CSV table of C-alpha atoms and ligand atoms in Angstrom, one decimal:
chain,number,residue,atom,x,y,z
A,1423,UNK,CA,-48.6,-21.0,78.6
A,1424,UNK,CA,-50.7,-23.9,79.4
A,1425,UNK,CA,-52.0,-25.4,75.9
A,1426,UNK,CA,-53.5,-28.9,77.0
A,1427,UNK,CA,-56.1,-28.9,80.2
A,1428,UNK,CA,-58.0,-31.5,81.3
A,1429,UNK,CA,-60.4,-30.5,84.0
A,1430,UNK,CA,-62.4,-33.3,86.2
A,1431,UNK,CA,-62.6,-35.6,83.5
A,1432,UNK,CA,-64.1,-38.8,84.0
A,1433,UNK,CA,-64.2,-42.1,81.4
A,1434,UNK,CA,-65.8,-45.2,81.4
A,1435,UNK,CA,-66.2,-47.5,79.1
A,1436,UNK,CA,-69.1,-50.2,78.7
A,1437,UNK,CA,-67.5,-53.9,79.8
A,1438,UNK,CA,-70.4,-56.5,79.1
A,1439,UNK,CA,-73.3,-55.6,82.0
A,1440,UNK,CA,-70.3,-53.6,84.0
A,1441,UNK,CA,-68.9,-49.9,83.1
A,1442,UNK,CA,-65.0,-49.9,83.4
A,1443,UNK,CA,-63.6,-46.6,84.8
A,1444,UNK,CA,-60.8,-45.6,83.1
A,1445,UNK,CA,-60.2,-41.9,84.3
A,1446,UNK,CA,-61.7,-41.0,87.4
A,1447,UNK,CA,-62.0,-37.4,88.2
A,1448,UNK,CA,-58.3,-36.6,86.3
A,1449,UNK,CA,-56.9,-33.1,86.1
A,1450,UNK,CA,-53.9,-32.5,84.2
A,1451,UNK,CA,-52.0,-29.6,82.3
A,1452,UNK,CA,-49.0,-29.5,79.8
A,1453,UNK,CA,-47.6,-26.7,79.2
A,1454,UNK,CA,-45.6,-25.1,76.5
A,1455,UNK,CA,-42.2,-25.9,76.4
A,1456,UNK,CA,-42.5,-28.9,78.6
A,1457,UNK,CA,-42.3,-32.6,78.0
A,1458,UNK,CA,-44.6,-33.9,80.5
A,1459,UNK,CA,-43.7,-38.1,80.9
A,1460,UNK,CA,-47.0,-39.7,81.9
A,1461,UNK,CA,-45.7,-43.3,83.6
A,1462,UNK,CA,-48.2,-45.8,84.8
A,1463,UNK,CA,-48.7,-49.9,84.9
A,1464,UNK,CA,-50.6,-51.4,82.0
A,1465,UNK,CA,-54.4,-50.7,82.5
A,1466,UNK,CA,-53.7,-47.5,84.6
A,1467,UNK,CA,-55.7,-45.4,81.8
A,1468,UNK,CA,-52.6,-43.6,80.2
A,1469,UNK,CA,-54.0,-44.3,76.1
A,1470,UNK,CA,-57.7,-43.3,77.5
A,1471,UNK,CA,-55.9,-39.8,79.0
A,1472,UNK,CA,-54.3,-39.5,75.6
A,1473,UNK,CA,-57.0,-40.1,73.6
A,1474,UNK,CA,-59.4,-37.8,75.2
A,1475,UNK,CA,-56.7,-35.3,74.9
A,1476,UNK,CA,-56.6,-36.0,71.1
A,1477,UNK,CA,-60.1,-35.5,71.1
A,1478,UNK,CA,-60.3,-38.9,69.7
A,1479,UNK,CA,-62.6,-39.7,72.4
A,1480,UNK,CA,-64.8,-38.0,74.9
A,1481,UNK,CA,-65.4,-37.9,78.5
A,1482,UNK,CA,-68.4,-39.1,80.2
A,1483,UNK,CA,-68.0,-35.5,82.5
A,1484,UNK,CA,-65.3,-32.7,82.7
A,1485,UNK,CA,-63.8,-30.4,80.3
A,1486,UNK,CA,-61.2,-30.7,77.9
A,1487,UNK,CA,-59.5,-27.5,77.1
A,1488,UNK,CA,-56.6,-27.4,73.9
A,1489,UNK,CA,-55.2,-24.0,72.5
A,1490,UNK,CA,-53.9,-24.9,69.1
A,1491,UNK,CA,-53.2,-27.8,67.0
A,1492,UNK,CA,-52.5,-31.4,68.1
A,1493,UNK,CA,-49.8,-33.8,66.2
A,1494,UNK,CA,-49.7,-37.7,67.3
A,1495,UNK,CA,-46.9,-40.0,67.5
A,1496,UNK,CA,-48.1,-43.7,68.0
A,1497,UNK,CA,-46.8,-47.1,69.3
A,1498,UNK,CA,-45.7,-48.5,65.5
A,1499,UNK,CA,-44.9,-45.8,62.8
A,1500,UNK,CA,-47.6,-46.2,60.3
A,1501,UNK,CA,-46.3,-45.3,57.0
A,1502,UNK,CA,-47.4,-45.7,53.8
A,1503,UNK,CA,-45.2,-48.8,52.2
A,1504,UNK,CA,-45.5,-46.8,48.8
A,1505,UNK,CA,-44.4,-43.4,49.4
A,1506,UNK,CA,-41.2,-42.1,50.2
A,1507,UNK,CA,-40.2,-40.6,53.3
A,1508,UNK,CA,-41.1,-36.8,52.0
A,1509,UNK,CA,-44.4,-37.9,50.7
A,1510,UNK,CA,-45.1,-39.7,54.4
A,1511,UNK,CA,-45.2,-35.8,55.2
A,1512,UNK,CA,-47.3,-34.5,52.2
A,1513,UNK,CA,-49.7,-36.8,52.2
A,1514,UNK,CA,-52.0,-35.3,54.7
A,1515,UNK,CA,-51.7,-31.8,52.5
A,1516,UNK,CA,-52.2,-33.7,49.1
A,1517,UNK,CA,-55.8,-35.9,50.5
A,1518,UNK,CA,-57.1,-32.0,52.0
A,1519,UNK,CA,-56.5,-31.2,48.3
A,1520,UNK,CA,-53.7,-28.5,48.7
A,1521,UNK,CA,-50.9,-27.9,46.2
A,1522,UNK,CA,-47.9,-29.4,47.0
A,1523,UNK,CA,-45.9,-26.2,45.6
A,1524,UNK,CA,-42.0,-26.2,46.1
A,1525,UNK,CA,-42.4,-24.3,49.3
A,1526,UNK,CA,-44.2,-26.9,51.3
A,1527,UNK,CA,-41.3,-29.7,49.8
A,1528,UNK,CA,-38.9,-27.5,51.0
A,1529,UNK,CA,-40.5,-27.2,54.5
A,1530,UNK,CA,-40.9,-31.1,54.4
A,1531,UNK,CA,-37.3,-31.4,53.9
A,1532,UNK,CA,-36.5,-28.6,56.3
A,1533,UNK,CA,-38.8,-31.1,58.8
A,1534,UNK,CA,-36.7,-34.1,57.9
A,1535,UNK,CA,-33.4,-32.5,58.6
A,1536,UNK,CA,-34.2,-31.7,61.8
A,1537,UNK,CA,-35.2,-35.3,62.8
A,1538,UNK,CA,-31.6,-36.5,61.4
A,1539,UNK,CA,-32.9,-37.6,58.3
A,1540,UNK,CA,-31.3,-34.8,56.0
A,1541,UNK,CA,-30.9,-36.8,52.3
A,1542,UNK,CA,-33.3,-39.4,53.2
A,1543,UNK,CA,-36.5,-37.5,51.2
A,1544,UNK,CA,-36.6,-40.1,48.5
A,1545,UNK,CA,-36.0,-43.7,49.8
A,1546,UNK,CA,-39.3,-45.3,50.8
A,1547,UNK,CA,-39.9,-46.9,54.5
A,1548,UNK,CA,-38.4,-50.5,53.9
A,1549,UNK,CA,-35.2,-48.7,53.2
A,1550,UNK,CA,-35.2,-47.6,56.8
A,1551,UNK,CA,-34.1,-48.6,60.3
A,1552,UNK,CA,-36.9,-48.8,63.1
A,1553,UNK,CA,-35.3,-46.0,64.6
A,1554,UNK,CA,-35.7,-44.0,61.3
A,1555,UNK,CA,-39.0,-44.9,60.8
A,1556,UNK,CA,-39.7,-43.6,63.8
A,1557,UNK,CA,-38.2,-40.2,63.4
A,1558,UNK,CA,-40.8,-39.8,59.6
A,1559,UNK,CA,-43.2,-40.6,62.0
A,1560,UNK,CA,-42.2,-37.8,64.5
A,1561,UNK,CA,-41.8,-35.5,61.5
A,1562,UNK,CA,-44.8,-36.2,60.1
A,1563,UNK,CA,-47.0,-35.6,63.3
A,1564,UNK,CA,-45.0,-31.8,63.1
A,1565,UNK,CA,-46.0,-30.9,59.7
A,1566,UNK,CA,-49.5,-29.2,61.0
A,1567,UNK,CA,-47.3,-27.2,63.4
A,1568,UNK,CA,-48.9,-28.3,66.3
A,1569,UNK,CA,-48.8,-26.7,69.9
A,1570,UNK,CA,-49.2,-29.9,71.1
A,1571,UNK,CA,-48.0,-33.0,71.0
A,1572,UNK,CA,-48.8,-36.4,72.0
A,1573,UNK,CA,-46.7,-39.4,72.1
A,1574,UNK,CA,-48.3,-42.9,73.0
A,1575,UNK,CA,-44.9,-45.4,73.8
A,1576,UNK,CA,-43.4,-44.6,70.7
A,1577,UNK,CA,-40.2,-46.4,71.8
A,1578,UNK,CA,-41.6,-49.6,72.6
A,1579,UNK,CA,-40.6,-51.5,69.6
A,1580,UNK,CA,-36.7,-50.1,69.9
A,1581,UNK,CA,-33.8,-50.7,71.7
A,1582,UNK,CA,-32.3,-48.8,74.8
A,1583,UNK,CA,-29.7,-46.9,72.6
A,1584,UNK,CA,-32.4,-45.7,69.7
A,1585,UNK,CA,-35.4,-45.4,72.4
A,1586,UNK,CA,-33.0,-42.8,73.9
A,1587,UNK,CA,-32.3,-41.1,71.0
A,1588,UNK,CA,-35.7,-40.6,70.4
A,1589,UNK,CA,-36.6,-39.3,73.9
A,1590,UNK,CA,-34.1,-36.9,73.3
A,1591,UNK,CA,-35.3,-35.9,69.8
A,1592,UNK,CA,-38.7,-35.3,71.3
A,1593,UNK,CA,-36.9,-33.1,74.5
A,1594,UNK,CA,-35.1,-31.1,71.7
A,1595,UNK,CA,-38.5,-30.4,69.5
A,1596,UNK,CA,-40.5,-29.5,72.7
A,1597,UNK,CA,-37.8,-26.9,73.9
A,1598,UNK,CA,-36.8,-25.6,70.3
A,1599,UNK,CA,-40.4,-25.5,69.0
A,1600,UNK,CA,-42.1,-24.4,72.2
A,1601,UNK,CA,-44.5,-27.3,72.3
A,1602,UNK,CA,-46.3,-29.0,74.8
A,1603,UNK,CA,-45.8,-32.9,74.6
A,1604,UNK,CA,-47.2,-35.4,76.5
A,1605,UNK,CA,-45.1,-38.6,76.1
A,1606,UNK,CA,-46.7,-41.7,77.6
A,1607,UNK,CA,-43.7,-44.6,78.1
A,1608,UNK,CA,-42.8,-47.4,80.4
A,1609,UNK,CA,-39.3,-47.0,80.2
A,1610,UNK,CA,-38.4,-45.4,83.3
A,1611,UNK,CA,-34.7,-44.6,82.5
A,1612,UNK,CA,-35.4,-41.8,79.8
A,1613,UNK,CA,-37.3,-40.1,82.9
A,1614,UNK,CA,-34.8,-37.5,83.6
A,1615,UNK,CA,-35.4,-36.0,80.0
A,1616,UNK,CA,-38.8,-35.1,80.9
A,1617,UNK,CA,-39.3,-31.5,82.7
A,1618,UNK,CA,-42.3,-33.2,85.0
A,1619,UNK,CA,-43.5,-37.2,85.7
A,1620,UNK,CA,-47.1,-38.1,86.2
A,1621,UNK,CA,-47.9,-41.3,87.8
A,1622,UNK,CA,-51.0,-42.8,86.6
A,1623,UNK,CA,-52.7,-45.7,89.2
A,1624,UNK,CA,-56.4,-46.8,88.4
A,1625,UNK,CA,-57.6,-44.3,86.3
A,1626,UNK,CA,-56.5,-41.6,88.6
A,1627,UNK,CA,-52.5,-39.1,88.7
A,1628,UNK,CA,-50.9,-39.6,92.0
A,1629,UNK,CA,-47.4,-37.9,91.9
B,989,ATP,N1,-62.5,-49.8,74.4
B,989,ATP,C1,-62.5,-50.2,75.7
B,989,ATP,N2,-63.6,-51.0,76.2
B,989,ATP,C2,-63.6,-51.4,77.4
B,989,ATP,N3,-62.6,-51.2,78.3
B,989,ATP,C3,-61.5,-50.4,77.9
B,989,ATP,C4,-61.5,-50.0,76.6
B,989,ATP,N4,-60.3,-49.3,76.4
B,989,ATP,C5,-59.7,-49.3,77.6
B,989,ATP,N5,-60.4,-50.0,78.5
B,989,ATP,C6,-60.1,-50.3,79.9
B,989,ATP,O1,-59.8,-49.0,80.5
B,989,ATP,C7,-58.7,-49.1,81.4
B,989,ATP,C8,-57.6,-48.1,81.0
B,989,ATP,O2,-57.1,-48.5,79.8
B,989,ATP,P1,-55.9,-47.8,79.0
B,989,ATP,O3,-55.8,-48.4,77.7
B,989,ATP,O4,-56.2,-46.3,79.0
B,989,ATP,O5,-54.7,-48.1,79.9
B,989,ATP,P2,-53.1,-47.9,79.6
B,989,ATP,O6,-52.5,-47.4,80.9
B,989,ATP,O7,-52.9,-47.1,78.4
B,989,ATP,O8,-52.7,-49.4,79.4
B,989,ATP,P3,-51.4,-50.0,78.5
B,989,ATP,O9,-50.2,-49.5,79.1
B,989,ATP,O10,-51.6,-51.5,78.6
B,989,ATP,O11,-51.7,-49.4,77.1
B,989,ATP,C9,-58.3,-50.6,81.4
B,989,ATP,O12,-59.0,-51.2,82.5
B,989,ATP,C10,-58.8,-51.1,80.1
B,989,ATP,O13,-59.1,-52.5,80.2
C-alpha cells in the first residue's frame, strides 16, 4: 500500500532577488513496509522533500498525498532535559490534555522495550548514551502510531557501530509495524538495509 505520494511537486525558495529551486518536478512513493533510503550531496533538496512530506512545508505546484499519520525522527534528539525517558513519550498526550491513565504508561513502556531500552523508563536524558537518546527519540516519533515515518540523518552525530544499530532498528520497525519510512542519510554503508535507494541531484531523483 502506498501511504506517502508526492506527485510533480515543485519548491523554491526566495534567495535575495533570485528563487532557489529546491525540488523540481519530483515524484516519489513509499510504501508500507518499506524503508526507502533517500541519498544525495548536501544541497541536493533531501530536508525540502522531507519537509514537504511532513507537511511542514508546501509546494509551490504538485500534490502531496499521505494516508495516515506521520512520526519524525530528526538530526539531534530533542528531549526535554527534565523529563524522564517515559515522560519524553507522554508528553505530546499530556500538552493535548489527555489522561495519562496506566494504559498509555504501559504502552510507553511497551514502546521503550522494543527500542532496547526495557528498564530505562525513569532515568532522565543525561543518563543516556547518544545512541540511547536516539532510540527515545525513535520511540517517541511512534507513540501516534504513525503509517509513516520520516527520518532526517538521524545517525549523523554517532559512530559507525551505533549508526548501524540504528538503521537496523528502523529496518526492524518498518517490517514489524508495516510502516512506510523514508530515512534520509549520507552514510552509504547502511544502504543494503534499505528495500529501495533514491538518489537525489539538484532538486530532482535520478536512480
Ligand atoms: N529556507 C531556505 N531559504 C533559501 N534557500 C533554501 C532554504 N532551505 C533550503 N534552501 C536551498 O534549497 C536547496 C535544497 O536544500 P535542502 O536543505 O533540501 O538540501 P539537503 O539535500 O537536505 O542538504 P543537506 O544534506 O546539506 O541537509 C539548497 O540549494 C538550499 O540552499
Amino acid at each position: 500500500m502506498t501511504v506517502l505520494t508526492l506527485h510533480d511537486v515543485t519548491v523554491t525558495y526566495p534567495d535575495g532577488g533570485h528563487t532557489v529551486t529546491a525540488l523540481e518536478h519530483v515524484s516519489f512513493s513509499a510504501r508500507a513496509g518499506e524503508l526507502t533510503a533517500v541519498v544525495g550531496e548536501s544541497g541536493s533538496g533531501k530536508s525540502t522533500l522531507l519537509s514537504v512530506a511532513a507537511g511542514l512545508s508546501s509546494p509551490d505546484s504538485g500534490v502531496v498525498d499521505v494516508r495516515g499519520g506521520t512520526g519524525m525522527v530528526f538530526q539531534s534528539p530533542n528531549l526535554l532535559d527534565s523529563l524522564t525517558v517515559r515522560e519524553q513519550l507522554l508528553v505530546t498526550d499530556h500538552i493535548r490534555g489527555t489522561r495519562i491513565t496506566r494504559g498509555r504508561r504501559r504502552r510507553a513502556d511497551g514502546l521503550l522495550a522494543r527500542v532496547g531500552l526495557e528498564g530505562y523508563g525513569d532515568r532522565r536524558p543525561h543518563q543516556l548514551s547518544g545512541g540511547q537518546r536516539q532510540r527515545v527519540n525513535i520511540a517517541r516519533a511512534l507513540t501516534g502510531e504513525p503509517a509513516l515515518l520520516l527520518a532526517d540523518e538521524p545517525t549523523s552525530a554517532l559512530d559507525h557501530r551505533l549508526s548501524r544499530r540504528i538503521v537496523e532498528l528502523l529496518r526492524g520497525l518498518t517490517t514489524d509495524r508495516g510502516l512506510a519510512t523514508v530515512l534520509v542519510t549520507h552514510d552509504r554503508s547502511q544502504l543494503d538495509l534499505a528495500d529501495r535507494v533514491v538518489e537525489m541531484r539538484d532538486g530532482t531523483l535520478v536512480g
